[in-house]
Amino acid sequence: MRRVYMDNNATSPLLPEVLEAMRPYFIEEFGNASSIHHHGQSTRAAVERARESVAAMLSCRASEIVFTSGGTEGDNLAIFGLIKAGDHVITSTIEHHAVLNACKQLEKRGCEVTFVPVDGRGLVDPADVKRALRNNTKLITIMMANNETGVVQPVKEIGRVAREDDVYFHTDAVQAAGKVPIDVKEIGCDLLTISGHKMHAPQGIGALYVRKGTLIEPLFYGGNHERQRRAGTENVAGIVGLGKAAELAQAGLANGTIARLGKLRDRLQAALIGELEDVGVNGEGATRVPTTTNIHFDHIEGEALVIALDLKGLAVSTGAACSSGAIEPSHVLTAMGLRPDQARSSLRFSLGKQTTSADIDFALSMIPETVARLRELSPVWQKRQPAVGSRQS
Ligand SMILES: Cc1ncc(COP(=O)(O)O)c(C=O)c1O
């Protein structure tokens, strides 16, 4: 059975070049990067080369890169590394749970958090961020690109707000890395998180950019790894994979690969909108990463559509999260003003470098008919249809 994967925002497959770069570090190059003998020096050199590659992708110095286990750790290190009881933090209502739940935990520890809203396109207004500033505001943490909609936030403007008030700025760029150019100086951020498995490197590796002079408390205590910012023996193979993926990410932005994916995404989106009624793009009108589209297919349950498409070989996802047995509508889509039923009818399509034009044809060969079939079964849809024989006005 043919299977097409369009859920790259959940995780993306390793590129063959990434696997090749990593392979020696599982076998012959096995040294602990902290050892002073030949084996350790060899892996240390590989770690430092990867650090240079990640730094080049973000336009920063290698010494400003801290390797982590992924996006969740990077976000937590940025937030808990800076914030103490009594501090105030500004974030948004559409953050990933790695930031949202870290901020909710801060509230339990005696910190104050302001969750700024988004508009119908899913955009934070920098003026709202400015208005939320208080005397004790220490950190603004607002994501660069949303994982559900792909909407890119006005991070440069938010960075300016942070600088004017001498407040730290962290941005979760997990879904932006490799899809849009990132220059930490242009953004004006102090901290920026990336995750390997969203950019064709392995799961369980990531990095946090920490601007020179930004003092963060580590999350773990142990050895002096990562300049005392992240204790624990380095995941050498993962780090090498992230370094290679960072090089390929930069190349992909320069050589037209990402632009190609943008065209494929636009074709998929335009065909679905053109062919089906009562559908729409969530986040339309905002700048979005070229690889993501999130579409509401009114009158049906997104989960049912995901399952039906999966049975036919197409892997996509809903924006919905499953909490305590109940399917809650996505906090991102409801924050954008979608009705709960519309949010629940939404599907995310996220493309990766492996996505081909034939994959889009495959998706288009099944989505409209599957939506139509599910709508036939939907009491909401049936009610909406004029009764047979009735005159349409
Ligand atoms: C925006 C965003 N931040 C953070 C994370 C967490 O990253 P990781 O899975 O590497 O912990 C994700 C993963 O979905 C994400 O999309």
Coordinates of C-alpha atoms and ligand atoms in Angstrom, one line a residue:
M1 CA 0.0 0.0 0.0
R2 CA 1.3 3.4 -0.9
R3 CA 1.8 5.7 2.1
V4 CA 2.4 9.4 2.0
Y5 CA 3.5 11.3 5.0
M6 CA 2.3 14.9 5.4
D7 CA 2.8 15.4 9.2
N8 CA 6.4 16.8 9.2
N9 CA 5.5 19.3 11.9
A10 CA 5.0 16.3 14.2
T11 CA 8.3 14.9 13.2
S12 CA 10.3 14.7 10.0
P13 CA 12.2 11.8 8.5
L14 CA 16.1 11.8 8.6
L15 CA 17.6 12.9 5.4
P16 CA 20.0 10.2 4.0
E17 CA 22.9 12.7 4.3
V18 CA 22.1 13.2 7.9
L19 CA 22.2 9.5 8.6
E20 CA 25.5 9.1 6.7
A21 CA 27.1 11.9 8.8
M22 CA 25.9 10.3 12.0
R23 CA 26.8 6.7 11.2
P24 CA 30.5 6.7 12.3
Y25 CA 29.5 8.2 15.7
F26 CA 27.6 5.1 16.5
I27 CA 30.4 2.7 15.7
E28 CA 34.1 3.6 15.3
E29 CA 33.8 7.2 16.6
F30 CA 32.4 6.3 20.0
G31 CA 34.5 8.4 22.4
N32 CA 33.2 10.6 25.2
A33 CA 33.6 14.1 23.9
S34 CA 35.0 15.1 27.4
S35 CA 37.8 12.5 27.3
I36 CA 41.3 13.9 26.6
H37 CA 42.6 10.9 24.6
H38 CA 42.4 10.4 20.8
H39 CA 38.8 9.0 20.9
G40 CA 37.5 11.9 22.9
Q41 CA 39.3 14.5 20.9
S42 CA 37.9 13.1 17.7
T43 CA 34.3 13.3 19.0
R44 CA 34.9 16.7 20.6
A45 CA 36.0 18.0 17.2
A46 CA 32.8 16.7 15.6
V47 CA 30.7 18.3 18.3
E48 CA 32.4 21.7 17.7
R49 CA 32.1 21.4 13.9
A50 CA 28.3 20.8 14.4
R51 CA 28.1 23.8 16.8
E52 CA 29.6 25.9 14.0
S53 CA 27.0 24.7 11.5
V54 CA 24.1 25.4 13.9
A55 CA 25.6 28.8 14.7
A56 CA 25.9 29.6 11.0
M57 CA 22.2 28.7 10.5
L58 CA 21.2 31.2 13.2
S59 CA 23.9 33.8 12.4
C60 CA 25.4 33.7 15.9
R61 CA 28.7 32.6 17.5
A62 CA 29.4 28.9 18.1
S63 CA 29.9 29.6 21.8
E64 CA 26.3 30.9 22.0
I65 CA 24.9 27.4 21.1
V66 CA 23.9 25.0 23.9
F67 CA 23.0 21.5 22.7
T68 CA 19.8 20.1 24.4
S69 CA 17.6 17.1 24.1
G70 CA 15.1 18.9 21.9
G71 CA 12.6 21.7 21.8
T72 CA 10.9 21.0 25.1
E73 CA 14.2 21.2 27.0
G74 CA 15.3 24.3 25.1
D75 CA 12.1 26.1 26.0
N76 CA 12.3 25.0 29.6
L77 CA 16.0 26.0 29.9
A78 CA 15.2 29.4 28.5
I79 CA 12.2 30.0 30.8
F80 CA 13.3 28.4 34.1
G81 CA 16.9 29.4 33.5
L82 CA 15.9 33.1 33.8
I83 CA 12.8 33.4 35.9
K84 CA 12.6 33.6 39.7
A85 CA 9.6 34.0 42.0
G86 CA 8.2 37.5 41.7
D87 CA 9.2 38.0 38.1
H88 CA 6.6 38.7 35.4
V89 CA 6.6 36.9 32.0
I90 CA 4.7 37.7 28.8
T91 CA 3.8 35.0 26.4
S92 CA 1.0 34.3 24.0
T93 CA -2.1 32.1 24.0
I94 CA -1.0 30.1 21.0
E95 CA 2.4 28.8 22.2
H96 CA 3.3 25.1 22.1
H97 CA 2.7 23.3 25.4
A98 CA 6.4 23.3 26.0
V99 CA 6.1 27.0 26.7
L100 CA 2.5 27.2 27.8
N101 CA 2.8 24.6 30.5
A102 CA 6.2 25.9 31.6
C103 CA 4.5 29.3 32.1
K104 CA 1.6 27.7 34.0
Q105 CA 4.2 26.0 36.3
L106 CA 5.8 29.4 36.8
E107 CA 2.4 30.8 38.1
K108 CA 2.4 28.0 40.7
R109 CA 5.8 29.1 41.8
G110 CA 4.8 32.7 42.5
C111 CA 5.5 34.3 39.1
E112 CA 3.0 36.3 37.1
V113 CA 2.3 35.5 33.5
T114 CA 0.4 37.5 30.9
F115 CA -0.9 35.5 27.9
V116 CA -1.4 38.0 25.1
P117 CA -4.1 37.2 22.6
V118 CA -3.9 36.7 18.8
D119 CA -6.1 38.1 16.0
G120 CA -8.2 36.0 13.6
R121 CA -5.0 35.3 11.5
G122 CA -3.2 34.0 14.5
L123 CA -0.9 37.0 14.9
V124 CA 0.3 38.6 18.1
D125 CA 0.1 42.4 18.1
P126 CA 3.5 43.8 19.3
A127 CA 1.5 46.7 20.8
D128 CA -0.3 44.2 23.1
V129 CA 3.1 42.9 24.2
K130 CA 4.2 46.5 24.9
R131 CA 1.1 47.2 26.9
A132 CA 1.6 44.1 28.9
L133 CA 5.0 45.2 30.2
R134 CA 5.3 45.8 33.9
N135 CA 8.1 47.0 36.2
N136 CA 8.9 43.4 37.1
T137 CA 8.7 41.9 33.6
K138 CA 11.8 39.8 33.0
L139 CA 11.0 37.8 29.9
I140 CA 8.9 37.8 26.7
T141 CA 8.6 34.4 25.2
I142 CA 6.7 34.3 21.9
M143 CA 7.1 31.7 19.2
M144 CA 8.5 32.4 15.8
A145 CA 6.2 30.0 13.8
N146 CA 3.2 28.2 15.1
N147 CA 3.2 24.4 14.9
E148 CA -0.4 24.1 13.9
T149 CA -0.9 26.9 11.4
G150 CA 2.6 27.8 10.4
V151 CA 1.8 31.5 11.1
V152 CA 5.0 33.5 11.5
Q153 CA 4.9 36.0 14.4
P154 CA 6.3 39.6 14.1
V155 CA 9.3 38.6 16.1
K156 CA 11.5 41.5 15.0
E157 CA 8.9 44.0 16.3
I158 CA 8.5 42.0 19.5
G159 CA 12.3 42.0 19.8
R160 CA 12.3 45.8 19.5
V161 CA 9.7 46.1 22.3
A162 CA 11.9 43.8 24.5
R163 CA 15.0 45.8 23.8
E164 CA 13.4 49.2 24.4
D165 CA 12.4 48.0 27.9
D166 CA 15.5 46.0 28.6
V167 CA 13.5 42.7 28.9
Y168 CA 14.8 39.3 27.8
F169 CA 13.3 37.9 24.7
H170 CA 13.0 34.2 24.0
T171 CA 11.5 32.8 20.8
D172 CA 10.6 29.2 20.1
A173 CA 11.8 28.7 16.6
V174 CA 11.3 24.9 16.5
Q175 CA 8.8 25.2 13.5
A176 CA 10.7 28.0 11.8
A177 CA 14.2 26.5 11.5
G178 CA 14.9 25.4 8.0
K179 CA 11.7 26.9 6.7
V180 CA 12.4 30.6 7.0
P181 CA 15.8 32.4 7.4
I182 CA 16.7 33.0 11.0
D183 CA 19.1 35.7 12.1
V184 CA 19.1 36.1 15.9
K185 CA 20.6 39.6 15.6
E186 CA 17.9 40.7 13.3
I187 CA 15.2 39.2 15.6
G188 CA 16.9 40.8 18.5
C189 CA 16.3 37.8 20.8
D190 CA 18.4 36.7 23.7
L191 CA 17.3 33.1 23.5
L192 CA 16.0 30.9 20.7
T193 CA 15.0 27.3 20.6
I194 CA 15.3 24.7 17.8
S195 CA 14.7 21.0 17.7
G196 CA 16.4 18.4 15.4
H197 CA 13.4 16.2 14.5
K198 CA 11.4 19.1 13.0
M199 CA 14.2 19.7 10.5
H200 CA 15.2 16.2 9.3
A201 CA 17.7 15.5 12.1
P202 CA 16.9 12.8 14.7
Q203 CA 14.5 13.0 17.6
G204 CA 16.1 13.8 21.0
I205 CA 18.5 16.5 19.9
G206 CA 18.0 20.3 19.8
A207 CA 19.8 23.5 20.6
L208 CA 19.2 26.7 22.5
Y209 CA 20.9 29.9 21.4
V210 CA 21.9 31.9 24.4
R211 CA 23.2 35.4 23.6
K212 CA 26.6 36.1 25.0
G213 CA 26.2 37.7 28.4
T214 CA 22.8 36.1 29.1
L215 CA 23.2 34.3 32.4
I216 CA 20.9 31.3 32.7
E217 CA 20.7 28.8 35.6
P218 CA 21.0 25.2 34.3
L219 CA 18.1 22.8 34.6
F220 CA 20.4 19.9 35.6
Y221 CA 23.5 19.8 37.8
G222 CA 26.4 17.6 36.9
G223 CA 29.6 18.0 34.9
N224 CA 30.8 21.2 33.2
H225 CA 29.4 20.3 29.8
E226 CA 28.2 23.0 27.4
R227 CA 30.0 25.8 29.4
Q228 CA 28.1 24.8 32.5
R229 CA 24.7 25.5 30.9
R230 CA 23.7 21.9 30.3
A231 CA 25.3 19.0 32.2
G232 CA 25.4 15.5 30.8
T233 CA 27.5 13.6 28.3
E234 CA 26.9 15.0 24.9
N235 CA 24.7 13.1 22.4
V236 CA 27.5 13.1 19.8
A237 CA 25.7 11.3 17.0
G238 CA 22.6 13.5 17.5
I239 CA 24.6 16.6 17.6
V240 CA 26.5 15.6 14.4
G241 CA 23.1 14.9 12.8
L242 CA 21.7 18.3 13.9
G243 CA 24.9 20.0 12.5
K244 CA 24.4 18.3 9.1
A245 CA 20.7 19.1 9.1
A246 CA 21.5 22.7 9.8
E247 CA 23.8 22.9 6.8
L248 CA 21.1 21.2 4.6
A249 CA 18.5 23.6 6.0
Q250 CA 20.5 26.6 4.9
A251 CA 21.1 25.1 1.5
G252 CA 17.4 24.3 1.2
L253 CA 16.5 28.0 1.7
A254 CA 19.1 29.1 -0.8
N255 CA 18.7 26.4 -3.6
G256 CA 14.9 26.6 -4.0
T257 CA 13.9 23.4 -2.1
I258 CA 11.8 25.3 0.3
A259 CA 10.3 27.5 -2.4
R260 CA 9.4 24.2 -4.3
L261 CA 7.6 23.0 -1.1
G262 CA 5.8 26.3 -0.9
K263 CA 4.4 25.9 -4.4
L264 CA 3.3 22.3 -3.6
R265 CA 1.6 23.5 -0.4
D266 CA -0.1 26.3 -2.3
R267 CA -1.3 23.8 -5.0
L268 CA -2.7 21.5 -2.3
Q269 CA -4.5 24.3 -0.5
A270 CA -5.9 26.0 -3.7
A271 CA -7.3 22.7 -5.0
L272 CA -9.0 21.8 -1.7
I273 CA -10.5 25.3 -1.4
G274 CA -11.6 25.3 -5.0
E275 CA -13.2 21.9 -4.9
L276 CA -15.0 21.8 -1.6
E277 CA -17.5 24.1 0.0
D278 CA -17.4 25.2 3.6
V279 CA -13.7 25.0 3.9
G280 CA -11.1 27.6 4.7
V281 CA -7.4 28.2 5.5
N282 CA -6.7 28.9 9.2
G283 CA -4.2 31.7 9.3
E284 CA -4.9 33.0 5.9
G285 CA -3.7 36.6 5.4
A286 CA -0.7 36.1 7.7
T287 CA 2.8 35.2 6.6
R288 CA 3.2 31.4 7.1
V289 CA 6.0 29.0 6.8
P290 CA 5.9 27.6 3.2
T291 CA 5.5 24.0 4.3
T292 CA 2.3 24.1 6.4
T293 CA -1.4 24.6 5.8
N294 CA -4.2 24.2 8.3
I295 CA -7.7 23.8 6.8
H296 CA -11.1 23.6 8.4
F297 CA -13.5 21.2 6.7
D298 CA -16.8 22.3 8.3
H299 CA -19.5 19.8 9.5
I300 CA -17.1 16.9 10.1
E301 CA -14.8 15.7 12.9
G302 CA -11.2 16.2 12.0
E303 CA -10.2 13.0 13.9
A304 CA -12.6 11.0 11.7
L305 CA -11.0 12.5 8.6
V306 CA -7.5 11.8 9.8
I307 CA -8.4 8.1 10.4
A308 CA -10.2 7.8 7.1
L309 CA -7.2 9.3 5.2
D310 CA -4.8 7.1 7.1
L311 CA -6.7 4.0 6.1
K312 CA -6.1 5.1 2.5
G313 CA -2.4 5.8 3.1
L314 CA -2.2 9.5 3.8
A315 CA -0.8 10.6 7.2
V316 CA -1.9 14.1 8.4
S317 CA -3.0 15.4 11.7
T318 CA -5.6 17.5 13.5
G319 CA -4.6 20.5 15.6
A320 CA -6.5 18.9 18.4
A321 CA -4.9 17.6 21.5
C322 CA -6.3 14.8 23.5
S323 CA -6.7 15.6 27.2
S324 CA -8.1 13.3 29.8
G325 CA -10.0 11.2 27.3
A326 CA -11.9 14.1 25.8
I327 CA -11.0 15.6 22.4
E328 CA -10.5 19.3 23.2
P329 CA -10.6 21.7 20.3
S330 CA -7.1 23.2 19.6
H331 CA -6.2 26.1 21.9
V332 CA -4.5 27.7 18.9
L333 CA -7.5 27.7 16.6
T334 CA -10.0 28.7 19.3
A335 CA -7.6 31.5 20.3
M336 CA -7.9 32.7 16.7
G337 CA -11.7 32.8 17.1
L338 CA -12.7 29.6 15.3
R339 CA -15.9 28.0 16.7
P340 CA -15.1 24.8 18.6
D341 CA -16.7 22.7 15.9
Q342 CA -14.7 24.5 13.2
A343 CA -11.5 24.0 15.2
R344 CA -12.4 20.3 15.6
S345 CA -12.9 20.0 11.9
S346 CA -9.4 21.3 11.1
L347 CA -6.5 19.3 9.6
R348 CA -2.9 20.2 9.4
F349 CA -0.9 19.3 6.3
S350 CA 2.8 19.7 6.8
L351 CA 5.3 19.0 4.0
G352 CA 8.9 18.0 4.3
K353 CA 11.9 17.8 1.9
Q354 CA 10.8 14.3 0.8
T355 CA 7.4 15.6 -0.4
T356 CA 6.9 15.3 -4.1
S357 CA 4.3 16.6 -6.6
A358 CA 3.0 13.1 -6.9
D359 CA 2.4 13.1 -3.1
I360 CA 0.2 16.2 -3.6
D361 CA -1.7 14.4 -6.4
F362 CA -2.1 11.4 -4.1
A363 CA -3.6 13.6 -1.4
L364 CA -5.9 15.4 -3.8
S365 CA -7.1 12.1 -5.2
M366 CA -8.6 11.1 -1.9
I367 CA -9.4 14.2 0.3
P368 CA -12.4 15.7 -1.5
E369 CA -14.2 12.3 -1.8
T370 CA -13.4 11.4 1.8
V371 CA -14.7 14.7 3.1
A372 CA -17.8 14.3 1.0
R373 CA -18.4 10.8 2.3
L374 CA -18.0 11.9 5.9
R375 CA -20.3 14.8 5.3
E376 CA -23.0 12.4 4.0
L377 CA -22.8 10.7 7.4
S378 CA -22.8 14.0 9.3
P379 CA -26.2 15.0 10.8
V380 CA -25.0 18.6 10.8
W381 CA -24.3 18.5 7.1
Q382 CA -27.6 16.8 6.4
K383 CA -29.5 19.5 8.3
R384 CA -27.7 22.1 6.3
Q385 CA -28.7 20.6 3.0
P386 CA -32.0 21.7 1.5
A387 CA -34.6 18.9 1.7
V388 CA -34.9 17.0 -1.5
G389 CA -37.4 18.7 -3.8
S390 CA -37.3 22.0 -1.9
R391 CA -36.7 25.1 -3.9
Q392 CA -33.5 26.9 -3.3
S393 CA -33.7 30.7 -3.0
Ligands
LIG1 C1 6.7 25.0 18.4 C2 7.2 23.8 19.1 N1 7.9 24.0 20.2 C3 8.4 22.9 20.9 C4 8.2 21.7 20.5 C5 8.8 20.5 21.3 O1 9.9 20.0 20.7 P1 10.5 18.6 21.0 O2 9.5 17.6 20.5 O3 11.8 18.5 20.4 O4 10.6 18.5 22.5 C6 7.5 21.4 19.4 C7 7.2 20.0 19.0 O5 6.1 19.8 18.4 C8 6.9 22.5 18.7 O6 6.2 22.3 17.6

